[in-house]
Amino acid sequence: PEETFWTINDDDNVNNFMSGGGMNASFYTDRYCASPGIYQVTIYDTYGDGMCCEFGEGGYSILVDDVQVASGSYFGYEDITTVVIEGGSQGTVEAEYNSGWNLVGLPVESDNSSYETLFPNAYSGTLYSFDAGYVESEQLENGTGYWLRMEESGTVEFTGVFFDEISVSVVEGWNIVSGPSENAGMSDPDGLVFDGTVYGFNGSYVNSDVFEPGKGYWLRSSGDGTVTLTSDVSRAKQGSSMRDQYIAQSSKIRFSNGDGNTVDLFTGANIKEEDMPMFSLPPVPAMGGFDVRFSGDTKYCSTDDCLIEVMNDGSPLTIECETKDGEVWEIVDESGNMLKCEG
């Protein structure tokens, strides 16, 4: 038992997994979750007599999705098996994009992931990923979200292998991610992502619980780790009602522009300090979008005097107020013009 272990290498001969020694003399099982592809599974015996002979008869079986694909017992120092894990069904996913800047993602497995091929209406040199800052990119990777600027609105068709979930590495702070080939929710067993901090973009940032295929989404993580975007809704994280409770207790200032985009800012609720990240906002969108926020990249003002930052290319700007508990707010622009908001 102490002399037997196994490894799995992918098609590029990268070691993906190595089991520990000490396989039980009676029965032992181990698992590895593998994406579609070609793998080399090797059973090793350090003594060189396989699973037989001096210490008694034995053997192993290799199963893929509970179907046996190989077995053996008589070998020397190693026994190698090539395992092919088939991909999902192939097809086409459609996604709608606006003219100007969009958050995009790759919703299929494809041999050609060049943005210039996938998005023929995109401006050259405008694909950006985010890694503590924007990084110009040429290729799209599954699970990663990107900014991309389109010359005109329209439908893009992605043809390739479908996948129904993907595990995405996130770092502390803001990340842009993308989901699988169909609408998905987020599985976050470690509680990394702050409630209320998943944002899509349709000309302005919009909170979302659904990850649509072909779209990118911002999310804010409390630390480094992994979340899973899955079409299995039973595994998806259910939204918290705490943020909704805070909003119900808050005064609201709504900003709208001529393009029909709206942004709500809040004040007046007694929000705990540890819950303030629920109202935080991602970095300001690329030029050409609509964005309104309190200074400090937040949708909530916790003091009696706050600076509102506005980016708008769709004039006119309309402001509406819904105040609570007799609050009165005065909104003063750079020219000294004042709007009074009261219940």
Coordinates of C-alpha atoms in Angstrom, one line a residue:
P1 CA 0.0 0.0 0.0
E2 CA 2.7 2.5 0.8
E3 CA 4.5 2.2 -2.5
T4 CA 1.6 3.1 -4.9
F5 CA 0.4 6.5 -6.1
W6 CA -0.9 8.1 -9.3
T7 CA -0.7 11.3 -11.3
I8 CA -2.6 13.0 -14.1
N9 CA -1.0 15.2 -16.7
D10 CA -2.7 17.2 -19.4
D11 CA -1.9 17.3 -23.1
D12 CA 0.9 19.8 -22.5
N13 CA 2.5 17.4 -20.1
V14 CA 1.6 19.7 -17.1
N15 CA 1.2 17.7 -13.9
N16 CA -2.4 18.5 -12.8
F17 CA -2.6 16.1 -9.8
M18 CA -0.5 13.8 -7.7
S19 CA -2.1 11.5 -5.2
G20 CA -0.5 10.7 -1.8
G21 CA 1.0 7.3 -1.1
G22 CA -0.6 4.8 1.2
M23 CA -3.4 3.4 -0.9
N24 CA -5.5 1.3 1.4
A25 CA -4.8 -2.5 1.1
S26 CA -8.5 -3.3 0.8
F27 CA -10.0 -0.4 -1.2
Y28 CA -9.0 3.2 -1.9
T29 CA -10.6 5.9 -4.2
D30 CA -9.5 9.4 -5.2
R31 CA -11.0 12.0 -7.5
Y32 CA -9.8 14.7 -9.8
C33 CA -12.2 17.2 -11.6
A34 CA -11.0 17.6 -15.2
S35 CA -12.2 19.9 -18.0
P36 CA -12.7 18.4 -21.5
G37 CA -9.3 17.4 -23.0
I38 CA -6.7 14.7 -23.4
Y39 CA -4.9 13.4 -20.2
Q40 CA -2.3 10.9 -19.3
V41 CA -3.0 9.0 -16.1
T42 CA 0.0 7.1 -14.6
I43 CA -0.1 4.5 -11.8
Y44 CA 3.2 4.2 -10.1
D45 CA 4.7 1.5 -7.9
T46 CA 8.0 2.5 -6.3
Y47 CA 9.0 -1.1 -5.6
G48 CA 8.6 -2.1 -9.3
D49 CA 6.2 -5.0 -8.9
G50 CA 2.9 -3.3 -9.8
M51 CA -0.1 -4.4 -7.7
C52 CA 0.6 -8.0 -7.4
C53 CA 2.9 -10.7 -6.3
E54 CA 4.8 -10.6 -3.0
F55 CA 2.2 -8.5 -1.2
G56 CA -0.9 -10.2 -2.7
E57 CA -3.1 -9.6 -5.7
G58 CA -4.5 -6.1 -6.3
G59 CA -5.6 -3.8 -9.1
Y60 CA -6.9 -0.4 -10.1
S61 CA -9.7 1.0 -12.2
I62 CA -9.9 4.4 -13.9
L63 CA -13.4 5.9 -14.2
V64 CA -14.7 8.9 -16.0
D65 CA -18.1 10.1 -14.9
D66 CA -18.6 6.7 -13.2
V67 CA -17.8 4.8 -16.4
Q68 CA -14.7 2.5 -16.3
V69 CA -12.3 3.4 -19.1
A70 CA -9.2 1.4 -17.9
S71 CA -7.9 -1.1 -15.3
G72 CA -4.8 -3.1 -14.5
S73 CA -2.7 -4.8 -11.9
Y74 CA 0.4 -6.5 -13.5
F75 CA 3.0 -3.8 -14.3
G76 CA 6.4 -2.8 -13.2
Y77 CA 7.2 0.7 -12.0
E78 CA 4.4 2.5 -13.9
D79 CA 1.3 1.9 -16.0
I80 CA 0.2 4.7 -18.3
T81 CA -3.3 5.3 -19.7
T82 CA -4.4 8.0 -22.1
V83 CA -7.9 9.4 -21.2
V84 CA -10.0 11.5 -23.5
I85 CA -12.7 13.6 -21.8
E86 CA -15.2 14.7 -24.3
G87 CA -16.3 18.3 -24.4
G88 CA -19.9 19.5 -24.3
S89 CA -22.2 19.9 -27.3
Q90 CA -21.3 22.4 -29.9
G91 CA -23.5 25.2 -31.0
T92 CA -23.9 29.0 -31.3
V93 CA -24.6 31.6 -28.5
E94 CA -25.9 35.0 -29.4
A95 CA -25.3 38.2 -27.4
E96 CA -26.5 41.7 -28.0
Y97 CA -24.1 44.7 -27.6
N98 CA -24.5 48.5 -27.7
S99 CA -22.5 50.9 -29.8
G100 CA -19.6 52.3 -27.7
W101 CA -18.1 50.5 -24.7
N102 CA -19.4 47.1 -23.5
L103 CA -18.4 44.6 -20.9
V104 CA -17.9 41.3 -22.8
G105 CA -16.9 37.7 -22.3
L106 CA -16.3 34.5 -24.2
P107 CA -19.2 32.1 -23.6
V108 CA -17.9 29.0 -25.6
E109 CA -14.7 27.1 -25.9
S110 CA -13.2 28.2 -29.2
D111 CA -10.0 27.5 -31.1
N112 CA -9.9 31.2 -32.2
S113 CA -10.4 33.7 -29.4
S114 CA -9.0 36.8 -31.1
Y115 CA -11.3 39.7 -30.4
E116 CA -10.9 41.0 -34.0
T117 CA -12.3 37.7 -35.2
L118 CA -15.1 37.3 -32.6
F119 CA -16.2 41.0 -32.7
P120 CA -15.9 42.3 -36.3
N121 CA -17.5 45.6 -35.3
A122 CA -15.0 46.3 -32.6
Y123 CA -12.5 49.2 -32.8
S124 CA -9.0 48.0 -33.1
G125 CA -6.9 48.2 -29.9
T126 CA -9.9 48.6 -27.5
L127 CA -10.0 45.2 -25.7
Y128 CA -8.9 45.6 -22.0
S129 CA -8.8 43.2 -19.1
F130 CA -8.4 44.3 -15.5
D131 CA -5.6 43.4 -13.1
A132 CA -5.3 46.2 -10.5
G133 CA -5.5 48.4 -13.7
Y134 CA -6.4 48.1 -17.3
V135 CA -4.3 45.8 -19.5
E136 CA -4.7 45.8 -23.3
S137 CA -5.4 42.3 -24.6
E138 CA -5.7 40.5 -27.9
Q139 CA -7.3 37.2 -27.0
L140 CA -10.3 36.4 -24.8
E141 CA -10.2 33.7 -22.1
N142 CA -13.2 31.8 -20.7
G143 CA -14.2 33.2 -17.3
T144 CA -12.5 36.6 -17.8
G145 CA -14.4 39.8 -18.6
Y146 CA -13.2 42.7 -20.7
W147 CA -14.0 46.2 -21.8
L148 CA -14.5 46.4 -25.6
R149 CA -15.6 49.4 -27.7
M150 CA -18.0 48.7 -30.6
E151 CA -18.5 50.8 -33.7
E152 CA -22.2 50.1 -33.8
S153 CA -24.8 48.0 -31.9
G154 CA -25.7 44.5 -33.0
T155 CA -25.8 40.8 -32.4
V156 CA -22.6 38.7 -32.1
E157 CA -22.7 34.9 -32.6
F158 CA -20.2 32.7 -30.7
T159 CA -19.7 29.2 -32.2
G160 CA -17.9 26.6 -30.2
V161 CA -18.2 24.0 -27.4
F162 CA -20.8 24.8 -24.7
F163 CA -20.0 24.7 -21.0
D164 CA -22.5 25.1 -18.2
E165 CA -20.2 26.3 -15.4
I166 CA -16.7 27.7 -14.8
S167 CA -14.5 28.3 -11.8
V168 CA -13.0 31.7 -11.8
S169 CA -10.1 32.9 -9.7
V170 CA -10.6 36.3 -8.0
V171 CA -8.3 38.6 -6.1
E172 CA -9.1 41.0 -3.3
G173 CA -10.8 44.0 -4.7
W174 CA -12.5 44.5 -8.0
N175 CA -12.5 41.8 -10.8
I176 CA -14.1 41.5 -14.2
V177 CA -15.5 38.0 -14.9
S178 CA -17.7 36.2 -17.4
G179 CA -19.9 33.2 -17.2
P180 CA -20.8 30.0 -19.1
S181 CA -22.9 29.4 -22.3
E182 CA -26.2 30.1 -20.6
N183 CA -27.6 32.3 -17.9
A184 CA -25.8 31.5 -14.6
G185 CA -25.7 32.3 -11.0
M186 CA -22.7 32.5 -8.7
S187 CA -21.6 29.8 -6.2
D188 CA -19.5 31.5 -3.5
P189 CA -19.1 29.0 -0.6
D190 CA -16.3 31.0 1.0
G191 CA -18.4 34.2 1.0
L192 CA -15.8 36.2 -0.9
V193 CA -18.0 38.5 -2.9
F194 CA -19.6 41.4 -1.1
D195 CA -23.4 41.4 -1.5
G196 CA -24.6 44.0 -4.0
T197 CA -21.3 44.3 -5.8
V198 CA -22.0 42.4 -9.0
Y199 CA -22.5 44.9 -11.8
G200 CA -23.2 44.6 -15.5
F201 CA -23.1 47.5 -17.9
N202 CA -25.7 48.8 -20.4
G203 CA -24.5 52.4 -20.7
S204 CA -24.3 52.7 -16.9
Y205 CA -23.5 50.2 -14.1
V206 CA -26.5 48.0 -13.2
N207 CA -26.7 45.5 -10.3
S208 CA -27.2 41.9 -11.5
D209 CA -27.8 38.5 -10.0
V210 CA -27.6 36.8 -13.4
F211 CA -24.5 36.3 -15.5
E212 CA -25.6 36.4 -19.2
P213 CA -23.5 34.6 -21.7
G214 CA -21.2 36.8 -23.7
K215 CA -21.3 39.6 -21.1
G216 CA -18.7 40.7 -18.6
Y217 CA -19.4 41.6 -14.9
W218 CA -17.6 43.4 -12.2
L219 CA -17.5 41.9 -8.7
R220 CA -15.8 42.9 -5.5
S221 CA -14.0 40.2 -3.5
S222 CA -12.9 40.4 0.2
G223 CA -9.9 38.2 -0.6
D224 CA -8.2 35.9 -3.0
G225 CA -9.9 32.7 -3.9
T226 CA -12.3 31.1 -6.4
V227 CA -16.0 31.5 -7.2
T228 CA -18.0 29.3 -9.6
L229 CA -20.4 30.7 -12.2
T230 CA -23.0 27.9 -12.8
S231 CA -26.2 27.3 -14.7
D232 CA -27.2 25.0 -11.8
V233 CA -29.4 27.4 -9.8
S234 CA -29.4 25.1 -6.8
R235 CA -25.7 25.8 -6.4
A236 CA -25.9 29.5 -7.0
K237 CA -25.6 31.9 -4.1
Q238 CA -28.9 33.4 -3.0
G239 CA -29.0 37.2 -2.8
S240 CA -29.0 38.8 0.7
S241 CA -32.0 40.9 1.8
M242 CA -29.8 43.1 4.1
R243 CA -28.9 45.5 1.3
D244 CA -32.5 45.7 0.3
Q245 CA -33.4 46.5 3.9
Y246 CA -30.9 49.3 4.0
I247 CA -32.3 50.7 0.7
A248 CA -35.8 50.6 2.1
Q249 CA -34.7 52.8 5.0
S250 CA -32.7 55.3 2.9
S251 CA -33.5 58.5 1.1
K252 CA -32.9 58.1 -2.7
I253 CA -31.6 60.6 -5.3
R254 CA -32.2 59.3 -8.8
F255 CA -30.2 60.7 -11.8
S256 CA -31.4 60.1 -15.4
N257 CA -30.0 61.2 -18.7
G258 CA -31.4 61.6 -22.2
D259 CA -30.3 58.1 -23.2
G260 CA -32.7 56.5 -20.6
N261 CA -29.9 55.5 -18.2
T262 CA -30.6 55.8 -14.5
V263 CA -28.4 55.7 -11.3
D264 CA -29.7 55.8 -7.7
L265 CA -27.7 57.2 -4.8
F266 CA -28.7 56.7 -1.2
T267 CA -28.4 58.3 2.2
G268 CA -30.0 58.3 5.6
A269 CA -30.0 54.7 6.7
N270 CA -27.9 53.6 9.7
I271 CA -25.5 51.3 7.9
K272 CA -23.0 49.3 9.8
E273 CA -19.4 50.0 8.9
E274 CA -18.7 46.4 7.8
D275 CA -21.7 46.6 5.4
M276 CA -20.6 49.7 3.6
P277 CA -18.9 47.7 0.8
M278 CA -22.4 46.6 -0.3
F279 CA -22.7 50.1 -1.8
S280 CA -19.3 50.4 -3.3
L281 CA -18.8 50.9 -7.1
P282 CA -16.3 49.5 -9.6
P283 CA -13.8 51.9 -11.3
V284 CA -15.5 54.6 -13.4
P285 CA -16.6 53.1 -16.8
A286 CA -14.7 54.0 -20.0
M287 CA -15.4 57.4 -21.5
G288 CA -18.7 57.5 -23.2
G289 CA -20.7 55.9 -20.4
F290 CA -23.0 57.4 -17.8
D291 CA -21.9 57.3 -14.2
V292 CA -23.0 59.1 -11.0
R293 CA -21.4 58.3 -7.6
F294 CA -20.5 59.9 -4.3
S295 CA -16.8 60.7 -3.9
G296 CA -15.0 57.6 -2.7
D297 CA -16.6 55.3 -5.3
T298 CA -19.8 54.6 -3.4
K299 CA -23.6 54.8 -3.9
Y300 CA -24.1 55.7 -0.2
C301 CA -23.4 59.0 1.6
S302 CA -22.8 58.5 5.3
T303 CA -22.1 62.2 6.2
D304 CA -24.1 65.4 6.0
D305 CA -21.9 66.8 3.2
C306 CA -21.0 64.7 0.1
L307 CA -19.4 65.4 -3.3
I308 CA -21.3 63.9 -6.2
E309 CA -19.3 63.0 -9.3
V310 CA -21.1 62.9 -12.6
M311 CA -20.0 61.6 -16.0
N312 CA -22.7 62.1 -18.7
D313 CA -22.7 62.4 -22.5
G314 CA -26.5 62.0 -22.8
S315 CA -27.9 65.4 -21.8
P316 CA -30.2 66.5 -20.3
L317 CA -29.6 65.3 -16.7
T318 CA -32.8 64.8 -14.6
I319 CA -32.7 64.6 -10.8
E320 CA -35.5 63.1 -8.7
C321 CA -35.6 62.7 -4.9
E322 CA -37.4 60.5 -2.4
T323 CA -36.5 61.5 1.1
K324 CA -37.2 59.8 4.4
D325 CA -37.9 61.1 7.9
G326 CA -38.2 64.7 6.9
E327 CA -34.7 64.9 5.4
V328 CA -33.9 67.9 3.2
W329 CA -31.0 67.8 0.7
E330 CA -29.6 70.7 -1.3
I331 CA -27.8 69.7 -4.4
V332 CA -25.5 72.5 -5.7
D333 CA -23.7 72.4 -9.0
E334 CA -20.3 74.0 -9.8
S335 CA -22.1 77.2 -10.9
G336 CA -23.9 77.5 -7.6
N337 CA -27.3 76.5 -8.9
M338 CA -29.2 74.7 -6.2
L339 CA -31.9 71.9 -6.2
K340 CA -33.7 71.3 -2.9
C341 CA -34.8 67.7 -2.2
E342 CA -37.3 67.1 0.5
G343 CA -40.1 64.7 1.3

